[in-house]
Short mmCIF file of C-alpha atoms and ligand atoms in Angstrom, two decimals:
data_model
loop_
_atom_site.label_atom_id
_atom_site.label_comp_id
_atom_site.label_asym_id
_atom_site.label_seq_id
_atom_site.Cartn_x
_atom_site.Cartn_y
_atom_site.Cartn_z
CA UNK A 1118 0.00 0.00 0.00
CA UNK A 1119 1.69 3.37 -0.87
CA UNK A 1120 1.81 6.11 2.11
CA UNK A 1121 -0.77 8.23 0.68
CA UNK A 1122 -3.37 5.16 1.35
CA UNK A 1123 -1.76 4.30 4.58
CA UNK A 1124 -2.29 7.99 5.78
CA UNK A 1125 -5.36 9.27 3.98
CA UNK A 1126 -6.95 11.45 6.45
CA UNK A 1127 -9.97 10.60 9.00
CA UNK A 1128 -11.65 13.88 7.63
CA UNK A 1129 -10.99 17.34 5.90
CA UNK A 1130 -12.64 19.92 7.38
CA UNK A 1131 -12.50 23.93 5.71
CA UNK A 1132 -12.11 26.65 7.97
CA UNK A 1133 -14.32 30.35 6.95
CA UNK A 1134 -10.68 31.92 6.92
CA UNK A 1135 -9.24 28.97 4.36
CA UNK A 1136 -7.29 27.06 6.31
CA UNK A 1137 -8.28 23.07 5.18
CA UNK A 1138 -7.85 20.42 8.27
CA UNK A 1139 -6.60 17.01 7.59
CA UNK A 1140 -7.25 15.01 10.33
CA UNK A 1141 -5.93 11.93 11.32
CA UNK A 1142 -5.63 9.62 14.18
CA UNK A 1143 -2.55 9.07 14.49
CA UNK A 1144 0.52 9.87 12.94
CA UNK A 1145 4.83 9.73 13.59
CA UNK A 1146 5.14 13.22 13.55
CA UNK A 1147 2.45 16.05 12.13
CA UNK A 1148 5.32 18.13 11.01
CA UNK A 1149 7.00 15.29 9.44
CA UNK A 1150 3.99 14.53 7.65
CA UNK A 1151 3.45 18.01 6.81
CA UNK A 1152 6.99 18.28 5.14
CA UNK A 1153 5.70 15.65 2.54
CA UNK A 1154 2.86 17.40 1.82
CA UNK A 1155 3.96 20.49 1.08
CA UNK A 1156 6.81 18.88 -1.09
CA UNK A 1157 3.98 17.57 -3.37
CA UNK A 1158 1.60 20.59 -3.38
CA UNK A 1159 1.92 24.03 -3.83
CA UNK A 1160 -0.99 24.77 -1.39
CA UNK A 1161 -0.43 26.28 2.25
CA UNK A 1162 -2.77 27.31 5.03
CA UNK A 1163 -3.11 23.04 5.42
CA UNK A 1164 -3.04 21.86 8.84
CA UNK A 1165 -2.38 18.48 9.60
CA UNK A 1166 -3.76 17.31 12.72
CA UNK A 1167 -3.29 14.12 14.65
CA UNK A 1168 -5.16 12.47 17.56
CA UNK A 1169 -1.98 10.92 18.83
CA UNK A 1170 1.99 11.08 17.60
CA UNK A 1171 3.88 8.01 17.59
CA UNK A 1172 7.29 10.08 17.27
CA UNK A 1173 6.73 14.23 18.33
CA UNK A 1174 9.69 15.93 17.86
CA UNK A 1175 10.90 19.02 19.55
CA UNK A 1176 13.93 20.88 18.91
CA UNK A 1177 17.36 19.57 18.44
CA UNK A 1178 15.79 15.59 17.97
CA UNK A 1179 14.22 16.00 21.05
CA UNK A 1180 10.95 14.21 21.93
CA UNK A 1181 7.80 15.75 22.09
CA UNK A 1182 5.22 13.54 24.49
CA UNK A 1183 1.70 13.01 22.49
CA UNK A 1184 -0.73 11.04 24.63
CA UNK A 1185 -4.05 11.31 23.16
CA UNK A 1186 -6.47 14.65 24.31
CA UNK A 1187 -3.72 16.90 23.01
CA UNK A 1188 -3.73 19.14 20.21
CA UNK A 1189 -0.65 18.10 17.84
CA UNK A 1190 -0.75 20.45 14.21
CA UNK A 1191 1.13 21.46 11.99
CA UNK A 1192 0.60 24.72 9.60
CA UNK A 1193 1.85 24.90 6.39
CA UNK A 1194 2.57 28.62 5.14
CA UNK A 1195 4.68 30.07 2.17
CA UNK A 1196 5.60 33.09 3.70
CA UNK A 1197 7.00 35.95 1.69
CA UNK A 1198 10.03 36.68 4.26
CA UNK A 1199 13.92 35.37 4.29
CA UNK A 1200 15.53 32.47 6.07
CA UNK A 1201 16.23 34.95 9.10
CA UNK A 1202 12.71 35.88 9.81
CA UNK A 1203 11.30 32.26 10.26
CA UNK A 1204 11.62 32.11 13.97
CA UNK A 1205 9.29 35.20 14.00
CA UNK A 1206 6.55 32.48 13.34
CA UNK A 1207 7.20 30.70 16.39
CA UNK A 1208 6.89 33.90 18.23
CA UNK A 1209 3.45 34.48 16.63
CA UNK A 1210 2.46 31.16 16.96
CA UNK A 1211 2.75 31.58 21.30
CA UNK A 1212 1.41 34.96 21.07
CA UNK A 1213 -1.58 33.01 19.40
CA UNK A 1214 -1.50 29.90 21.37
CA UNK A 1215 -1.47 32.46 24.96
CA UNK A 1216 -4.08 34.67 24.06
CA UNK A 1217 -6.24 31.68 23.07
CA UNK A 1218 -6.01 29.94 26.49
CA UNK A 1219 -6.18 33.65 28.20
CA UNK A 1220 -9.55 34.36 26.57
CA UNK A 1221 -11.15 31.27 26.97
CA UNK A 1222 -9.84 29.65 30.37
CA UNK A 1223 -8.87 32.74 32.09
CA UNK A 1224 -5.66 30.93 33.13
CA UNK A 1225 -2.55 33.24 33.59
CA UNK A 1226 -0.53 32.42 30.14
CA UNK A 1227 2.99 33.21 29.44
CA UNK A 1228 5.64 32.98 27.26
CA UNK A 1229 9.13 31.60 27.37
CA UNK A 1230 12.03 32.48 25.21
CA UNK A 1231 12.05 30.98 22.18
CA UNK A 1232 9.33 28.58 22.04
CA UNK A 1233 7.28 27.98 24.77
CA UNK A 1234 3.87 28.66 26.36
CA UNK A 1235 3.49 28.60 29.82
CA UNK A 1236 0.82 28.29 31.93
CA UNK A 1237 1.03 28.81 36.08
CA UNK A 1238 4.52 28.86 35.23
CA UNK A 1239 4.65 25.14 33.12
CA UNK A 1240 5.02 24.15 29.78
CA UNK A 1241 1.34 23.65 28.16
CA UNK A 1242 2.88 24.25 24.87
CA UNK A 1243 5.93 23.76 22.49
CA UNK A 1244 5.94 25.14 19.31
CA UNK A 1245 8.44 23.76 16.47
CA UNK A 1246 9.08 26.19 13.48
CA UNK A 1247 10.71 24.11 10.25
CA UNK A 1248 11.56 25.72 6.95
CA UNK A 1249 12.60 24.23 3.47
CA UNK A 1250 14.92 26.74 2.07
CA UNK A 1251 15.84 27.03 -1.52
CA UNK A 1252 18.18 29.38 -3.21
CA UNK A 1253 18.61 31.14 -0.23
CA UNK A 1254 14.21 31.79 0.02
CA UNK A 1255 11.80 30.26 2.19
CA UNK A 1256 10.19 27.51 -0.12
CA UNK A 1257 7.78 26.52 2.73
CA UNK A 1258 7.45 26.42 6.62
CA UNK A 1259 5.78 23.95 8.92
CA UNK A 1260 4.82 25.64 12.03
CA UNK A 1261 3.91 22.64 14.40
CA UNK A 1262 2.43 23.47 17.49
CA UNK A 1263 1.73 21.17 20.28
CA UNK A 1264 -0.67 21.91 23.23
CA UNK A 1265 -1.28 19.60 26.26
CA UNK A 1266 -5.12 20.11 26.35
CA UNK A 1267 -7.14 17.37 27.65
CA UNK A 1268 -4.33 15.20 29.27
CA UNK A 1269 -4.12 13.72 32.78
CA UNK A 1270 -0.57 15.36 34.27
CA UNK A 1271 -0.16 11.32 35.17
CA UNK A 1272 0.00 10.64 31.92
CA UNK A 1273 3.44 12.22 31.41
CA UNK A 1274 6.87 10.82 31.89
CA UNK A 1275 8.55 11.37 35.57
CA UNK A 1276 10.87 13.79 34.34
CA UNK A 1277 7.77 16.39 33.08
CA UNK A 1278 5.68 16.17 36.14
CA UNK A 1279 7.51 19.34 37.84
CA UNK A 1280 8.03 21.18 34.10
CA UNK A 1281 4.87 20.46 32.35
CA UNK A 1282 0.99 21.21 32.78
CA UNK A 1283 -1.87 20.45 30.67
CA UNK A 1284 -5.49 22.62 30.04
CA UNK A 1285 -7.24 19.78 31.95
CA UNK A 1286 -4.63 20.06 34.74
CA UNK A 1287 -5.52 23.95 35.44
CA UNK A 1288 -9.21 23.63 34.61
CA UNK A 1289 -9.85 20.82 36.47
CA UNK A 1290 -12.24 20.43 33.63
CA UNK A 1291 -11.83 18.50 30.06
CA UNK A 1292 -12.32 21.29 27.08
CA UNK A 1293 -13.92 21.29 23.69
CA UNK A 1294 -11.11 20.84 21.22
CA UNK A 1295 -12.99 22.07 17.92
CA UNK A 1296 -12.95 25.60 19.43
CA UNK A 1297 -9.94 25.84 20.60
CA UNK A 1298 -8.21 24.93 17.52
CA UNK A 1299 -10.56 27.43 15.64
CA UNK A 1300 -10.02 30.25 18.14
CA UNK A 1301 -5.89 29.61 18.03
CA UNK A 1302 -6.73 29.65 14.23
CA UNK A 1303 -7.74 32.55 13.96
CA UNK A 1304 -5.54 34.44 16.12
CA UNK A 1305 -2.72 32.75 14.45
CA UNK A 1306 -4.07 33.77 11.10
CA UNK A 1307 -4.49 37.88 12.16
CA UNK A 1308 -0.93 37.88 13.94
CA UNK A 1309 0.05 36.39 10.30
CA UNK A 1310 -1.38 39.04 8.35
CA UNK A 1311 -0.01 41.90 10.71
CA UNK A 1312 3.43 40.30 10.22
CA UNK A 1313 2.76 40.17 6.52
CA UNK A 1314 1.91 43.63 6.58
CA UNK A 1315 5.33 44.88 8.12
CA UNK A 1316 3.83 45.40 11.90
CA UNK A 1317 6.62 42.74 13.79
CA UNK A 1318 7.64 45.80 16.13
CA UNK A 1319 4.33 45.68 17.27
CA UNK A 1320 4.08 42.20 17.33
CA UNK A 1321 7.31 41.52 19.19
CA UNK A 1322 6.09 44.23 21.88
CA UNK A 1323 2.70 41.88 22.63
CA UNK A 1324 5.18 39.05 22.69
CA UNK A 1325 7.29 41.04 25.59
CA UNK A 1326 4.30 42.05 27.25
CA UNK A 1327 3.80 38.25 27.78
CA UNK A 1328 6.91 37.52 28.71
CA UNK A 1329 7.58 38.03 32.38
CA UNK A 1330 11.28 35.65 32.77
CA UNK A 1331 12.18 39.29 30.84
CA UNK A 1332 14.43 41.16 33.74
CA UNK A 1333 14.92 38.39 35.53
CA UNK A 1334 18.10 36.02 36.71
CA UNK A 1335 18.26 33.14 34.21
CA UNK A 1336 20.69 30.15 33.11
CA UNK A 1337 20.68 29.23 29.71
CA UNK A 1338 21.71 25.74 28.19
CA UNK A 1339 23.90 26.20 25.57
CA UNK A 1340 25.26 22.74 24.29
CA UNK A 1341 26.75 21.74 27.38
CA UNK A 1342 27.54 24.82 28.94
CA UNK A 1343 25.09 26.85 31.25
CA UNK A 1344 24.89 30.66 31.09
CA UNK A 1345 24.00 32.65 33.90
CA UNK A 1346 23.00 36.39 33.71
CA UNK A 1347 19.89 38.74 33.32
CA UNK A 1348 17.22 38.30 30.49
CA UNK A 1349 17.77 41.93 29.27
CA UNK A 1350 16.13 41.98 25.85
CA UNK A 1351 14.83 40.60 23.29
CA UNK A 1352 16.11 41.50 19.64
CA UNK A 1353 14.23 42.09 16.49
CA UNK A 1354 15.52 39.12 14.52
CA UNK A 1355 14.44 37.27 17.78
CA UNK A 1356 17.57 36.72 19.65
CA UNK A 1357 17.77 37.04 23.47
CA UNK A 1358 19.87 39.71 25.18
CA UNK A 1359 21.90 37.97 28.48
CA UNK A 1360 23.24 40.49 30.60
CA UNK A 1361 25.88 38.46 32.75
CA UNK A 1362 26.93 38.93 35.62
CA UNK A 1363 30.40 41.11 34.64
CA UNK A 1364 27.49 43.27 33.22
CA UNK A 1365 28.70 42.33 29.50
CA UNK A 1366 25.93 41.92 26.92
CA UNK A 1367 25.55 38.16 24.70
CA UNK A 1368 23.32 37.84 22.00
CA UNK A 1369 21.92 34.25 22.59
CA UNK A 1370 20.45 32.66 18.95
CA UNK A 1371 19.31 29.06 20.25
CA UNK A 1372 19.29 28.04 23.71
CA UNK A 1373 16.63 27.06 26.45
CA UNK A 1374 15.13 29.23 29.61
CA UNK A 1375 15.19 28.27 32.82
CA UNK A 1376 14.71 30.81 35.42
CA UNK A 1377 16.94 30.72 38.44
CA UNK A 1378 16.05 30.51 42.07
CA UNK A 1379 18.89 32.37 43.44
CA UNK A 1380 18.93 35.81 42.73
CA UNK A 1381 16.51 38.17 41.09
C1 BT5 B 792 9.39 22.04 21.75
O1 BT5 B 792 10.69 21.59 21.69
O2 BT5 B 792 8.86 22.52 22.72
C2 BT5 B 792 8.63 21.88 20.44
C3 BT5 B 792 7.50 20.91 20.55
C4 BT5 B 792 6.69 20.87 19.27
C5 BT5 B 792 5.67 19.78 19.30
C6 BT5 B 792 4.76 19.86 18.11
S1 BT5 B 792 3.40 18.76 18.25
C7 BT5 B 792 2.98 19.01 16.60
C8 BT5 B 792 4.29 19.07 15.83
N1 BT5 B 792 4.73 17.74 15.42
C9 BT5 B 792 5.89 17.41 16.01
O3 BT5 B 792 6.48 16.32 15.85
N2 BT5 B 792 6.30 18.41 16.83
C10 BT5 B 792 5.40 19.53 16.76
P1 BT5 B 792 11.76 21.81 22.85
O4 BT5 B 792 11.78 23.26 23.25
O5 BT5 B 792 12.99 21.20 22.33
O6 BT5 B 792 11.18 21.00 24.06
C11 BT5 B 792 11.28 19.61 24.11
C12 BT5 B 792 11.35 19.21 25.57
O7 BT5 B 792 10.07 19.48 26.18
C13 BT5 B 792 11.61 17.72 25.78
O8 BT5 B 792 12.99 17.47 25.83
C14 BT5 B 792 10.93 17.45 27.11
O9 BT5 B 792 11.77 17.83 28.17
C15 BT5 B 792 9.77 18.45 27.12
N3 BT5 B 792 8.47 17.85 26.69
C16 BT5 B 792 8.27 16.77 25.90
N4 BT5 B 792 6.96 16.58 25.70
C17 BT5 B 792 6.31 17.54 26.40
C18 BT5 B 792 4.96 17.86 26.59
N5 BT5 B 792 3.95 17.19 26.00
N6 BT5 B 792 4.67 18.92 27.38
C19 BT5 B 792 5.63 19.65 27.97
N7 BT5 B 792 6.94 19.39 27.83
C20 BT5 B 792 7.28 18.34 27.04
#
């Protein structure tokens, strides 16, 4: 049987703002899948949704846990912007995910530098920006974005008890998934047109507003080496300012968060 009959989805459902859902039940990876989609179409605004992933990936071939009650998509976009300005996706993407769990839970949402939502101060959500380049242009990106809805915090390894949270966690309550996804949707899909239409500044301020580890004592994982300083700033091509302690400035590119207990 070829993949495209081993993976034809459950259902396609159409958005009003044009985005087409293919959902499935379960898949290796939504963003893997994604990739081979958009390698045979020229469409974007699909979104490939699974029930359950087999293999979620986070950054750097890390593993992405995808019990099923999650939300596990990936977007696929064809934005007009170069290599450099992919990662502003990923900030879009939390600004949508947060506001979308702010205005219908109530729950205090932030975000985490580069890729994280937080909720109570835990991960509910991990967002995983890939781009096909060619000739030095973005071809296509698949924005995968992965939010720990309806999950039972028991349900996750040891090691994320303490670091991650789910919806159902904080609510206390199991949520409607249909709209949530179409509520992230379409915040996703305004904060995409503003960026399309040159407004990042503006964008990147909501992001900051949202981002309270900003002025605080952190340690970032570089590698193997740890970092210690303030979170001073965040740049416009989406790098993170580290004041350390000798008071010298580092622009950080890739890295992970983790704020620090000892001073403030
Ligand atoms: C991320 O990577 O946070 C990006 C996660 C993206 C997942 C989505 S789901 C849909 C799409 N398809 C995919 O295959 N992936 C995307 P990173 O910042 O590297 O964080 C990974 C780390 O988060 C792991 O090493 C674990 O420590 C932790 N982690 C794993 N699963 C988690 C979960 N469900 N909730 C919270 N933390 C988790």
């Amino acid at each position: 049987m070829s993949p495209q009959n081993l993976l034809e989805p459950k259902k396609i459902e159409n958005t009003s703002l044009g985005y087409r859902i293919f959902c499935y039940d379960s898949l290796p990876s939504t963003n893997d899948w994604a990739k081979r989609v958009a390698q045979r179409s020229k469409e974007e605004r699909i979104v490939i949704l699974a029930e359950t992933q087999t293999s979620g990936k986070g950054r750097l071939k890390r593993y992405w846990v995808s019990p099923k009650g999650g939300v596990w998509l990936s977007i696929i976009l064809r934005p007009k912007m170069p290599p450099q300005g992919v990662l502003k996706l990923t900030f879009i993407a939390s600004l949508a995910v947060a506001n979308t769990i702010n205005e219908m839970f109530h729950l205090k949402t932030e975000v985490k530098w580069p890729n994280d939502v937080l909720v109570n101060g835990k991960k509910v959500c991990g967002i995983l920006t890939e781009a096909n380049i060619r000739k030095n242009a973005v071809e296509f990106v698949v924005l995968g974005v992965g939010i720990n809805a309806n999950i039972k915090l028991e349900s996750f390894p040891c090691d994320l008890q303490n670091t991650a949270t789910s919806l159902k966690h904080e609510l206390c309550n199991t949520i409607d998934l249909r709209p949530f996804i179409k509520k992230f949707l379409r915040y996703f899909d305004r904060y995409y047109k503003r960026l399309q239409q040159g407004l990042w500044r503006m964008l990147l301020q909501e992001w900051k507003c949202l981002a309270s580890f900003l002025g605080k004592q952190v340690e970032i994982n570089i590698d193997s080496a740890i970092l210690v300083g303030k979170a001073w700033d965040i740049t416009e091509d989406c790098a993170l300012i580290l004041r350390l302690d000798d008071g010298i400035l580092k622009k950080i590119l890739t890295g992970d968060v983790k704020l620090c207990v000892r001073k403030s």
